Structure formats: C-alpha cells, structure tokens
Coordinates of C-alpha atoms in Angstrom, one line a residue:
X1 CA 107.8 30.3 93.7
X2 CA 104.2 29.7 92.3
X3 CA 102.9 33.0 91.6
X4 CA 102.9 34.1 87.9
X5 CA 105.4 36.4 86.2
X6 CA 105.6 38.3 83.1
X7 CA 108.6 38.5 81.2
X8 CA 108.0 42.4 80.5
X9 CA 108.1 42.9 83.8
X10 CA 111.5 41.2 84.6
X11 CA 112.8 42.6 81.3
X12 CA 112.0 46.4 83.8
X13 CA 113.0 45.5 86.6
X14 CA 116.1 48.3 87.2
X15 CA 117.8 45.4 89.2
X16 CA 117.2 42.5 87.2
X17 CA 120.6 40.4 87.4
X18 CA 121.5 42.1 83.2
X19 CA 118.6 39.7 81.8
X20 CA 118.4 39.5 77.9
X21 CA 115.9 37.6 75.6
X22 CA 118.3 35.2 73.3
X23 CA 115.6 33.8 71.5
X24 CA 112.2 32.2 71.4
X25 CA 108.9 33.8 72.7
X26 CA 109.3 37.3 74.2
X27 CA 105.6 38.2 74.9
X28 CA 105.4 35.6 77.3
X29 CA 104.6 34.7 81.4
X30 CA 105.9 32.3 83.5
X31 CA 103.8 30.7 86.2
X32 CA 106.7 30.2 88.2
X33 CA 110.6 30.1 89.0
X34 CA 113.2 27.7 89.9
X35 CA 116.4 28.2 90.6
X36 CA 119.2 25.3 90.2
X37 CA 122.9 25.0 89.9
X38 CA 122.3 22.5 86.8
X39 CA 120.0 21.0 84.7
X40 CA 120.4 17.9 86.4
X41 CA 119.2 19.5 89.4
X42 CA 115.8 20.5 87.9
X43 CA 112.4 18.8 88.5
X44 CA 111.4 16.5 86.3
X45 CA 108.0 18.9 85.8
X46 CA 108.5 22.4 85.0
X47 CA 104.9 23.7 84.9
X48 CA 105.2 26.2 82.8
X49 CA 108.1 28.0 85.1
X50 CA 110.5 29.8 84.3
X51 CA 114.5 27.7 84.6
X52 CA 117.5 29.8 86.2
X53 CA 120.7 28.2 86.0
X54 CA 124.1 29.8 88.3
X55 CA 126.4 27.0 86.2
X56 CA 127.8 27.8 82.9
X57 CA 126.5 26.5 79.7
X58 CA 128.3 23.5 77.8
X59 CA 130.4 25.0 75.2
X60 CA 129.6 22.6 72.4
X61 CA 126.4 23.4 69.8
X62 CA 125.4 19.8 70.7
X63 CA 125.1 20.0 74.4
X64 CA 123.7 23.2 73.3
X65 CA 120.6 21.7 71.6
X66 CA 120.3 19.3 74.2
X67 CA 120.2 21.3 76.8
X68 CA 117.5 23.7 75.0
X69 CA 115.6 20.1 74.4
X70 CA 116.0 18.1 78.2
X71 CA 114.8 22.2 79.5
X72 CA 111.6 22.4 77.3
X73 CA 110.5 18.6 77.4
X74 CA 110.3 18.7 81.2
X75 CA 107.9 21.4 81.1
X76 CA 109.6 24.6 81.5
X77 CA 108.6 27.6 79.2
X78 CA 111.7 29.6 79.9
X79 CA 115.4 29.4 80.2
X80 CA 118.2 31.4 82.2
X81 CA 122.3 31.2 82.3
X82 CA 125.1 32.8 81.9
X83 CA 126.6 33.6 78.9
X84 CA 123.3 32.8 77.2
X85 CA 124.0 35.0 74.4
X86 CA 126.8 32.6 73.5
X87 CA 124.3 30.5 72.4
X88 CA 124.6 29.5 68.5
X89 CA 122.3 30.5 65.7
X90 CA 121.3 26.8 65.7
X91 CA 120.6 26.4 69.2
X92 CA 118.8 29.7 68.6
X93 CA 117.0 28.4 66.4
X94 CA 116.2 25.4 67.9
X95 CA 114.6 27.7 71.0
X96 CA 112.5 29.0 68.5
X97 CA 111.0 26.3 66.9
X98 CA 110.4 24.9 70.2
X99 CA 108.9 27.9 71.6
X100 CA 111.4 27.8 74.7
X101 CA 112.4 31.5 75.9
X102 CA 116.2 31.4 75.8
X103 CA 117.6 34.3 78.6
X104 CA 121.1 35.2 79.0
X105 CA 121.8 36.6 82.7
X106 CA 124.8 38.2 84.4
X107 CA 124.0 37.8 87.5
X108 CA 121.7 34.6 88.2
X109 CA 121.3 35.1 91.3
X110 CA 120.3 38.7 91.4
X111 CA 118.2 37.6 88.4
X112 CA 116.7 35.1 90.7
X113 CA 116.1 37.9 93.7
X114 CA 114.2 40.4 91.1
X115 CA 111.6 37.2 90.2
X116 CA 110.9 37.1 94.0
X117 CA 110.4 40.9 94.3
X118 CA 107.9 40.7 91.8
X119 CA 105.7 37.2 92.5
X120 CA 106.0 37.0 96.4
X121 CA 107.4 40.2 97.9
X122 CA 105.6 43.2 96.6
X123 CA 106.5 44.7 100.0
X124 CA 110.3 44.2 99.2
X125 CA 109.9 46.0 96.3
X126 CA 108.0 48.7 97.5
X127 CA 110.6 49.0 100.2
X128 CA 113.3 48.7 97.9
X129 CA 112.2 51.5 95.7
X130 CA 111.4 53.7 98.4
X131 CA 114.5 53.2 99.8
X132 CA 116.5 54.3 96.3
X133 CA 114.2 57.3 96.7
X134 CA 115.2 58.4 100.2
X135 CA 118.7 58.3 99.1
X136 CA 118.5 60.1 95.9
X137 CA 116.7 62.8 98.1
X138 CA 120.2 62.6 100.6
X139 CA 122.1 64.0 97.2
X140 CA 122.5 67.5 96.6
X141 CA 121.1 68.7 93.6
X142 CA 121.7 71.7 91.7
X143 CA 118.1 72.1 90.1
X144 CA 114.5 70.2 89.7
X145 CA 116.1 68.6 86.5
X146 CA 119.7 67.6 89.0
X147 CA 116.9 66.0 91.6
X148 CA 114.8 64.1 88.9
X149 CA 117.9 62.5 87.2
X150 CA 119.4 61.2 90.3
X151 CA 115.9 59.8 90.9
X152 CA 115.4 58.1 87.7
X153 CA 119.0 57.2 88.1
X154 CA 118.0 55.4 91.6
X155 CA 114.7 53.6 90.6
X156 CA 115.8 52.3 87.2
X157 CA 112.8 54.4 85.5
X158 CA 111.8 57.3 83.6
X159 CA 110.7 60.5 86.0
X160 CA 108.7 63.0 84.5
X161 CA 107.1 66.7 85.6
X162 CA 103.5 66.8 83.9
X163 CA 100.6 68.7 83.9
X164 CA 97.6 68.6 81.9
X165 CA 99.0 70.1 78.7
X166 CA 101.9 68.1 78.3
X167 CA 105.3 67.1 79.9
X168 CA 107.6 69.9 81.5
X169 CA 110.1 67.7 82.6
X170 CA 111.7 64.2 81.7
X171 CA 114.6 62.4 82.4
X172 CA 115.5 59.0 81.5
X173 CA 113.6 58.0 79.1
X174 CA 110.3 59.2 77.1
X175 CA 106.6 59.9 78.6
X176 CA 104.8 58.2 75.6
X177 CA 101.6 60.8 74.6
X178 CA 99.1 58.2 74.9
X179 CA 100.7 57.4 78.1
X180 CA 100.0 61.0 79.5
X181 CA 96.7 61.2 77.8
X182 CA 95.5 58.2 79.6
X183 CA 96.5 59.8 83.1
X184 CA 93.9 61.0 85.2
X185 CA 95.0 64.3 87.0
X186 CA 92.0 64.3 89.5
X187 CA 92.9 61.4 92.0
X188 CA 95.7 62.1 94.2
X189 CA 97.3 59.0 93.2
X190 CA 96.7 57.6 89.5
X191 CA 98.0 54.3 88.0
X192 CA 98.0 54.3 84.5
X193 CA 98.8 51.2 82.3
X194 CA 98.9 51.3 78.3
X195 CA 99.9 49.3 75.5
X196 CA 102.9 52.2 75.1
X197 CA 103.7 52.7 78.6
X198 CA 102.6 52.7 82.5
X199 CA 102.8 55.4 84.6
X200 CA 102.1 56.1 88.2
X201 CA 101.7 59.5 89.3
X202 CA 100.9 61.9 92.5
X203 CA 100.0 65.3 92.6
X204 CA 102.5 67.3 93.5
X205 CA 101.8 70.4 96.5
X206 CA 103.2 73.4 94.5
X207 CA 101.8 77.1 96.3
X208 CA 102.9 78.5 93.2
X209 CA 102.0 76.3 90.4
X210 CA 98.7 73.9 89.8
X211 CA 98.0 71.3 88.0
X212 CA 101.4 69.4 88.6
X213 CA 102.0 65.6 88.9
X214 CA 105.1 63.7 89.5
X215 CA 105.1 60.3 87.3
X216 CA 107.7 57.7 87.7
X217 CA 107.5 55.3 84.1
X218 CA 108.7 52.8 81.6
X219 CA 107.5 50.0 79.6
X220 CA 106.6 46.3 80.2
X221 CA 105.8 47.5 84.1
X222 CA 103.1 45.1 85.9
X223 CA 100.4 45.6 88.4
X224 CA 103.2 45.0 91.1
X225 CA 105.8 47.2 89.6
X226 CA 103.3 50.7 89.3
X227 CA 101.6 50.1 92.3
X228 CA 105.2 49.8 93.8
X229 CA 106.2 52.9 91.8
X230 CA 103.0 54.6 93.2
X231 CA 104.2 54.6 96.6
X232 CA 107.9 55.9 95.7
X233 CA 106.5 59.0 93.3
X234 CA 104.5 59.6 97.0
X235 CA 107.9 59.7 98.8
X236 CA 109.8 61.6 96.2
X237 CA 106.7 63.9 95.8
X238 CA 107.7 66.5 98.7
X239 CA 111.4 67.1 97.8
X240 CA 110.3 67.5 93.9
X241 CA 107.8 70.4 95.3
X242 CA 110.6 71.7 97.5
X243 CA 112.5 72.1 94.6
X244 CA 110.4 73.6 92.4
X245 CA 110.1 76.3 95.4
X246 CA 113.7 76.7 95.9
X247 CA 114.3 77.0 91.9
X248 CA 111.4 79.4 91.3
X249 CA 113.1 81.9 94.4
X250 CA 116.4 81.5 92.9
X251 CA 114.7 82.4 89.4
X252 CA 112.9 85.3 90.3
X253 CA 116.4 86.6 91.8
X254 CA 117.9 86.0 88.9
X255 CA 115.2 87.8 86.7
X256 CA 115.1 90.5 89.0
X257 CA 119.4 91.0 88.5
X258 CA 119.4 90.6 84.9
X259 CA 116.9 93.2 84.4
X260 CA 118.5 95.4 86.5
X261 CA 121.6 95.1 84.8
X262 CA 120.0 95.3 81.1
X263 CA 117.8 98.2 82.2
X264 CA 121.2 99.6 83.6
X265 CA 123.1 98.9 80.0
X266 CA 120.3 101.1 78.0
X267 CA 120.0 103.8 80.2
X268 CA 123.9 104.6 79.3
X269 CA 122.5 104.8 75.5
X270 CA 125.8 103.3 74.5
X271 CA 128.4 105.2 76.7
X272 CA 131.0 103.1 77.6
X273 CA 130.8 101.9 81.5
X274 CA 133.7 99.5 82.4
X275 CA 131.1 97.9 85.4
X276 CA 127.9 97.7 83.1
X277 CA 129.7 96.2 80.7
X278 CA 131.6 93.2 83.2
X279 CA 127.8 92.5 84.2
X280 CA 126.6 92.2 81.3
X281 CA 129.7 89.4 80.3
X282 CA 129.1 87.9 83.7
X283 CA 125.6 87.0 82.6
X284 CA 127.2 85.6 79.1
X285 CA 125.7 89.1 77.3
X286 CA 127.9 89.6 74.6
X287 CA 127.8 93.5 73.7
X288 CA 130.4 93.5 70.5
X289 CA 129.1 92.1 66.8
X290 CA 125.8 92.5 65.6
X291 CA 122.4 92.5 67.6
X292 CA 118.5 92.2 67.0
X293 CA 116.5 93.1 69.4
X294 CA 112.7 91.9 69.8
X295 CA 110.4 92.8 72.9
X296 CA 107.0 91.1 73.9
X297 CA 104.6 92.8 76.0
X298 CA 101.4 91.7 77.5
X299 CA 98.0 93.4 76.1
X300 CA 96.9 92.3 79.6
X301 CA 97.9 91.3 83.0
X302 CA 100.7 88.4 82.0
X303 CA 102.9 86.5 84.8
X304 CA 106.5 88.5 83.2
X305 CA 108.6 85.0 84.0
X306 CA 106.2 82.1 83.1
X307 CA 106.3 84.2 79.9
X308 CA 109.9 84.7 80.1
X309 CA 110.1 80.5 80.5
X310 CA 108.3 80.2 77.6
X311 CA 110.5 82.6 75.3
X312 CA 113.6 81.4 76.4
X313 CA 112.6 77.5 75.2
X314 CA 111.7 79.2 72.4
X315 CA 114.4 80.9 71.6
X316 CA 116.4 77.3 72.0
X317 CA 114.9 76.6 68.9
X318 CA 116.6 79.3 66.6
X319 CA 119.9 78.6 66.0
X320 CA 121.9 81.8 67.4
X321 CA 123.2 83.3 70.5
X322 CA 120.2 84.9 72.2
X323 CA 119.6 86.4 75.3
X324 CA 116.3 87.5 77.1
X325 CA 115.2 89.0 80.4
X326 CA 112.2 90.0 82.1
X327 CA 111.9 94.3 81.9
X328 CA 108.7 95.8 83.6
X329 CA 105.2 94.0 82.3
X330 CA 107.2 91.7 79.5
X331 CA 110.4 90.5 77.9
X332 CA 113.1 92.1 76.2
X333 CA 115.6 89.9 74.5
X334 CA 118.0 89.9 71.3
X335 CA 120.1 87.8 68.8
X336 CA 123.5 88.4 68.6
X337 CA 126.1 87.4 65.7
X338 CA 129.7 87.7 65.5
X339 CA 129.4 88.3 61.5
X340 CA 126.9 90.7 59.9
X341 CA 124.0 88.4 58.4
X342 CA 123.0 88.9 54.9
X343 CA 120.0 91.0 54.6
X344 CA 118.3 87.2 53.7
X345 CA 119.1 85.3 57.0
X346 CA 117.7 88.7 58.7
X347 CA 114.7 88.1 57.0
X348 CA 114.9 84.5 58.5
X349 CA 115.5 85.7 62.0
X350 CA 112.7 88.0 61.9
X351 CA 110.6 85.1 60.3
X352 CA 111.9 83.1 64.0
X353 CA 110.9 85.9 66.1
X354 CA 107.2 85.9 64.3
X355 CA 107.0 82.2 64.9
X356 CA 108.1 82.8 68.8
X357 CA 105.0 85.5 68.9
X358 CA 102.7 83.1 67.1
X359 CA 103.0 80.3 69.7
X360 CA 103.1 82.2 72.6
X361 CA 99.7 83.9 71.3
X362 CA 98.8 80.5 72.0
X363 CA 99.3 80.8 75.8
X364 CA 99.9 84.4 76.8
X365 CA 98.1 87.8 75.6
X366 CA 101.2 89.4 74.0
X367 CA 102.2 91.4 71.6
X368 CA 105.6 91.7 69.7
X369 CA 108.0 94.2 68.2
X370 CA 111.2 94.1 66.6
X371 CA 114.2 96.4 65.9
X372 CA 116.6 96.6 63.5
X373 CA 120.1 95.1 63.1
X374 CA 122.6 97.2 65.0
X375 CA 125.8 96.5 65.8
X376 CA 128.1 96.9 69.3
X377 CA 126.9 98.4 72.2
X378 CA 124.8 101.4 71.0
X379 CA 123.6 99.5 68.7
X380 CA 122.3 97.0 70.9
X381 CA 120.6 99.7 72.6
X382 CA 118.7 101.2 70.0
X383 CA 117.9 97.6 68.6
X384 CA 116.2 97.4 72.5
X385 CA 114.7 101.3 72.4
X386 CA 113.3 100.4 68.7
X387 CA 111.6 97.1 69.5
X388 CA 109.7 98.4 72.6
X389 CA 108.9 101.0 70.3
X390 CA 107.2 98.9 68.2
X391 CA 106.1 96.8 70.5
X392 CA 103.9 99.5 71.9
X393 CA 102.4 100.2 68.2
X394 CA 101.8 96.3 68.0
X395 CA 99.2 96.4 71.2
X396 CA 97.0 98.0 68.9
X397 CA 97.5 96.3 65.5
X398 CA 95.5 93.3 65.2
X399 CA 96.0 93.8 61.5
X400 CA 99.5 92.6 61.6
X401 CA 98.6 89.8 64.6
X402 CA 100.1 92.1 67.1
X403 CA 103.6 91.8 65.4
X404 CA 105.5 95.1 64.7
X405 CA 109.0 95.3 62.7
X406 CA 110.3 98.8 63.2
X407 CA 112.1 98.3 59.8
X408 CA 108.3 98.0 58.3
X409 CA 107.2 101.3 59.4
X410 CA 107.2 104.9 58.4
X411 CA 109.4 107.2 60.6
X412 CA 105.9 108.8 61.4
X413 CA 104.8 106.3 62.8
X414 CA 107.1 105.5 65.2
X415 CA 106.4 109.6 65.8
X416 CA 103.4 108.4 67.9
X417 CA 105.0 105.7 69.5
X418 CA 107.9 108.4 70.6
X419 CA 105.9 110.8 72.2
X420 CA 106.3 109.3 75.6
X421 CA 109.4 109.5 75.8
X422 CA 112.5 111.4 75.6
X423 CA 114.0 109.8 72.0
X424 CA 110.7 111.6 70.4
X425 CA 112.5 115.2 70.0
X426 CA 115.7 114.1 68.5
X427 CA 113.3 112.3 66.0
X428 CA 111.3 114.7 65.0
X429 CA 114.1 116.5 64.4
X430 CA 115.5 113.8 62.0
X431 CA 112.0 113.5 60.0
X432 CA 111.6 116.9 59.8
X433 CA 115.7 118.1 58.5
X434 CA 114.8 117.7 55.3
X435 CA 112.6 121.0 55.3
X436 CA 114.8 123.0 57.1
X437 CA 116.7 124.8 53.6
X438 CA 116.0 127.9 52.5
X439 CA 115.5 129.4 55.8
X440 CA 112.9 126.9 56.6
X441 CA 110.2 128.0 54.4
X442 CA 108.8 124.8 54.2
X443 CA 108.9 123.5 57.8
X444 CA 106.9 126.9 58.6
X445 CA 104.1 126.2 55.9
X446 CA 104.0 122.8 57.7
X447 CA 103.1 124.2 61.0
X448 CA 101.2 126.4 59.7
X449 CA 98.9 124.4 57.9
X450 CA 98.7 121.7 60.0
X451 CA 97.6 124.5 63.0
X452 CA 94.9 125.6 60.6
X453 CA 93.4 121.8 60.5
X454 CA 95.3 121.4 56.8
X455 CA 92.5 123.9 55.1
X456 CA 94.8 125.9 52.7
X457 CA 92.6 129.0 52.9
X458 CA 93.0 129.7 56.1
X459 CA 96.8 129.0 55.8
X460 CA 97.4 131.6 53.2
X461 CA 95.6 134.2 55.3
X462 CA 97.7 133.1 58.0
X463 CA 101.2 133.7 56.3
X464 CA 99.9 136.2 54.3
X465 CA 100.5 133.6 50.8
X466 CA 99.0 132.8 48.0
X467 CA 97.0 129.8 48.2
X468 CA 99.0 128.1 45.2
X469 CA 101.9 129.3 46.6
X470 CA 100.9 126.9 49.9
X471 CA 99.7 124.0 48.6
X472 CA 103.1 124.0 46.5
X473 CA 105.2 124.0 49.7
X474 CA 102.8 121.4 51.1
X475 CA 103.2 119.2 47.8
X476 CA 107.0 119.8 48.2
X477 CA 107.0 118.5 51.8
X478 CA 105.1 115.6 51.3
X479 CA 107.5 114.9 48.6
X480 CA 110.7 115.8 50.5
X481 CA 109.7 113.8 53.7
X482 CA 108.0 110.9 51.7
X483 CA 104.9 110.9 53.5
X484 CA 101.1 110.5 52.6
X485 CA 99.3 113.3 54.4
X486 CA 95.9 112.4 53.9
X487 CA 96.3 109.6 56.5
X488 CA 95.2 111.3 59.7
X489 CA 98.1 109.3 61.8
X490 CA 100.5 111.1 59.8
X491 CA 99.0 114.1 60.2
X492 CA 98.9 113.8 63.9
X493 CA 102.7 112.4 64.3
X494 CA 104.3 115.4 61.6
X495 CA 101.8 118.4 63.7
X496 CA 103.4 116.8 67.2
X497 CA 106.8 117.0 65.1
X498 CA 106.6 120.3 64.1
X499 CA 105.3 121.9 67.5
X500 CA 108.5 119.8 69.4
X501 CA 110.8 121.3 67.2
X502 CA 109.3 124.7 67.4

C-alpha cells in the first residue's frame, strides 16, 4: 500500500479489526501499510508506514523495548499487534520518547482490510457501506427513530434528522453544533468537515415537511470516509422519508383517536362511563388522583400536531405524569399526581406550564390557560372546561403574555368567557347567590341599575326608591359579591349575569 492514511480515520472506521492507541503520537498519518507475520519479516525501510503484525508479542519488557526499538529504527512510524495493550509502562514509555505509535489490534487482519478500504479501495468502501444500508432498510422498524438506529448500528456512525434550526433526531452519538452550523442545506448533497466533527448529508424528499436532511457522522472521518458516507445517506435517504410518511399517518390517527376519546370523557362532565373510562386507561390516561389541566390555542392559523410535537417534548421536561392531545385549533393536556401537591409545588407546576407557553411563543402564535387542581374524574373535567376558559380570555391579554391562570381571575371574569357556552348559567348563578336573601332585594336593585346604565336616578324612579336607599343596596352588593363595579368588564359580565338568571 503507498497511499497515505490517517490514524483518525482508522481509529472510525466501524470495522477496524478493535484498533486502540497504546501510546506514542496519536495525531498522526501513515504514508503507508505493511502487513507481516513478524518483525523479522519486515523491510529493512519502513518509510514512514504504518507496521501490522498477526504474531503475538514477546512477553518479556525486554523483547518489549526491543521490539518498539528494531520497529522505529527501520523507519516505520507506527506499530500494530495483538495484545498491544499488554505492553508495559516502560515499553510505553519507551514508544513515546521515540515517537513510535504503539496500536493494540484484535483482529490484524481485519485491521489490515480497513487500511486498504481507506488508501486503495474507496469503491470497496463505498460498496461496503451501501451495502450495511440496504440491509438495515430489509429490518422492520417500528418508527423513524427504530430505522435510524438500526442504520447507525449498520454503518458504525452517528445518524441524525436535521433541519436548519437544529437536530430532530440522533442516534448513536452527538451532531456537534458547529458541526450543523457548518452544513450547507442548499446542495442536495453537502460534505462537511470540522475540527469537532464531519458530516455528510442529503436532502431528504418529505411532501409534508421542508427543510430536512439526513446526515450520517462521527469524528476523525477523512475525505474517503464522508465522501463514502455521502453516497450511503443517498441510499438510506428514501426509506428515512418513507418513514417519516408512514409515522406522520399513523400520528395523525392517533391524534385524531385521542381527541375523540378526551372530547368524549368531558362531554360526560364527570358521569361515570365504564367504556370512556377503559379508553382513556388504554391510552395510559389516568382519571383517579389529582389533575391540572392547561390548554394552548393558536391566536392564528397553527398546524394543531406540529404544535402538539412541540408540547409533548416539552412537557418531557417537567417531572410528572402528563398527558396532551390535539382538541379542535390547539392542545389540551394535564398533570396528574397520585398525592395532592402542596399549594407550593402547584405554584411550581404552573411556573412549568408558563415556561412551556414561553418557548413555544417562540415558534407558534399561541396562547395559554390554566385550570385549577381538581381531583378524579370530574375534576379532571373541570380542570379541562376551566383552562379553555382561560385560554380564550388569554387570546386577548397581551398584558399577561397570553398566559391565563383561572385561579388568578375574578369569577366575573370568567362571566365573559362563559357566555358561549352552556357552563355560563350555572355560574352566574353561583356569583350571584350571595344576593338572593331577603327576598332578593338586592339582586333586583342589581338589575335594575345595571338596565338603567348604573345612573342611580333613574334607578330609584324605576323601583320607586329612594336614591340613598339604592346606592346602599348597590354598596352592599359590591361588598357581598367582592367586585369593583367601576370596571366596565365587570359591569358587563354581572348585567349578562343577572338577565341569565332572570
């Protein structure tokens, strides 16, 4: 052999005969190879090549040192064998002060087949990696990530999903940043080479998602190895997009079930229902302990599952059984726990669910609300019916960064959020109870006054009252109800109140 060869490059070779660096230089390259049974065996001038040896070593630290010597004065720069790594800490030592790479190897021979791949048989290794590829493809896999391990697993490398904002997808091993910030996502074929890393990538034909490349990587990888590489990632490239086809059907089923069975589950507002409830387990929905419920909703147009993708990694993050579904133009989800938390890990949750709004602000148009903490199966259900009530106050709060806690709200001002729906009646009625003594003397003035545009005047004429006698009952009502009625939304929610319950 008389090209040159890098010792990175062996050192990433997937099929490299189990080659380790003992000692001496590691950051080195080789302008060549031999192969021998024995030292004795080896030319006289090594050239700078690079010494594999199929005998075992002599067992003695002697024959150790001179073997280390006789290798490095006749030229060579390197040194294979097996059970290298038996090598003492003097003959170690010795290889360093000599500047002699010392290698242990496994298989020699095997050791010996990678140095060809990669110095006179590029097209070997290009066939041999397209070849792992083809039958990695032959495997059934159960997902994109089940099809991108058994590839990484078949080529020796890393095998990553990118697109221009970062990686979606890796399996064994690490996409270094500078690595993926280096790649150019133009080309259909990019080779990328880095201090950190080399990567070669293709585009990958998604209908239903842009901006995707398929990368294999790893470190130390030469010209030889990536443009190999390139050629394989081409290969793999239509079985990876297949996938992502065949997952993203299967995941818009899925989305498409689960909200039928959550929308199911809250239209029983918590009646018991032996079948909703064996769907809702089937889908690992837990019903019993103690729920808090959070919806996000788009202030615009928003793709409902690439949001839903982006909550549920999210939601990986806090550390608590949680649960989320697509449900009509946004995501409904909830945190479950077996205890009751103390009202200061609440506060934590909530603080998880704000973070969760925050960086998906970042991507989506959204807006968040909250419910309370509820517990079993109505109270799941209110936990859901209060945080889409807030949620649709929060599309209009920029105030609060389109984040709504129901527990940080007035009762009137979920009023107005109520009115579409049929949960508004039943809480008027609860805002309003407290008026209802004495014959409802109060509640009347109420109406009254707020028909007659709050002007006491015209109120008293109205119920034939004294004026002090009506702005007393109004004082009392504010009192009793806890409300500031000379905000106008309050206003508005308690005259819709009192005309429902009339």
């Amino acid at each position: 052999m008389t090209d040159s060869l890098r010792m990175s490059a062996l050192l990433a070779h997937p099929q490299n005969g189990g080659v380790r660096a003992v000692a001496g230089p590691v950051d080195v390259e080789w302008t060549g190879v031999v192969v021998e049974i024995s030292e004795d065996a080896l030319p006289a001038d090594g050239g700078g090549r690079l010494a594999i040896l199929t005998e075992l070593p002599p067992t003695r630290p002697w024959q150790q040192d001179a073997l280390v010597r006789r290798t490095r004065d006749r030229g060579f720069r390197a040194l294979a064998i097996p059970h290298g790594d038996n090598f003492g800490t003097g003959t170690r030592a010795l290889a360093d002060r000599l500047g002699l790479t010392l290698l242990h190897a496994d298989r020699p021979m095997l050791l010996a087949k990678a140095c060809w791949q990669l110095v006179e048989a590029q097209d070997a290794l290009t066939l041999g990696y397209v070849r792992k590829v083809a039958q990695s493809i032959e495997y059934h896999a159960n997902d994109l990530t089940d099809l991108l391990r058994h590839l990484s697993s078949s080529v020796g490398h890393g095998v990553a999903l990118i697109d221009a904002e970062g990686v979606l997808l890796e399996v064994g091993g690490q996409l270094a940043p500078e690595v993926h910030a280096a790649i150019d996502f133009t080309p259909w074929v990019d080779l990328t080479r880095m201090p950190a890393g080399t990567a070669a990538s293709v585009r990958v034909d998604s209908p239903s998602r842009e901006g995707l490349r398929l990368a294999f990587f790893g470190p130390g990888l030469d010209e030889r190895q990536v443009s190999a590489l390139a050629v394989a990632a081409e290969v793999a490239m239509p079985a990876v997009a297949a996938r992502i086809l065949i997952d993203e059907v299967a995941e818009v089923s899925d989305a498409s079930v689960s909200s039928g069975v959550l929308r199911d589950f809250v239209d029983l507002r918590g009646t018991p229902n032996p079948e909703v409830e064996r769907r809702m387990l089937e889908r690992g929905w837990r019903t019993t302990g103690y729920h808090l419920a959070f919806r996000t909703v788009g202030r615009n147009r928003v793709d409902a599952l690439q949001l839903l993708r982006f909550v549920m990694g999210e939601l990986g993050r806090i550390s608590v059984d949680s649960h989320a579904t697509t449900t009509g133009r946004g995501v409904s989800g909830w945190l479950t726990f077996s205890e009751p938390p103390a009202a200061s890990q609440v506060e934590l949750y909530v603080a998880s669910l704000r973070d969760l709004h925050v960086a998906a602000r970042r991507s989506f148009n959204v807006a968040t609300g909250v419910g309370s903490l509820a517990s079993g199966s109505a109270g799941l259900t209110t936990s859901l019916s209060e945080a889409a009530d807030a949620a649709r106050i929060a599309v209009n709060r920029s105030n609060t960064g389109w984040f709504v806690r129901v527990d940080g709200l007035g009762l009137e001002q979920l009023l107005l959020a109520w009115t579409g729906n049929d949960t508004f009646v039943p809480a008027a009625r609860s805002l309003l109870a407290p008026l209802e003594s004495g014959g409802g003397e109060l509640l009347k003035t109420l109406s009254a006054y707020l028909d007659h545009e709050s002007a006491i005047a015209p109120t008293a004429t109205a119920l034939g009252l004294h004026r002090n006698t009506v702005a007393t009952r109004i004082q009392r009502a504010q009192e009793l109800l806890g409300v500031d009625m000379s905000d106008p939304e309050v206003r508005l929610a308690l005259h819709l109140a009192c005309r429902a319950v009339r």
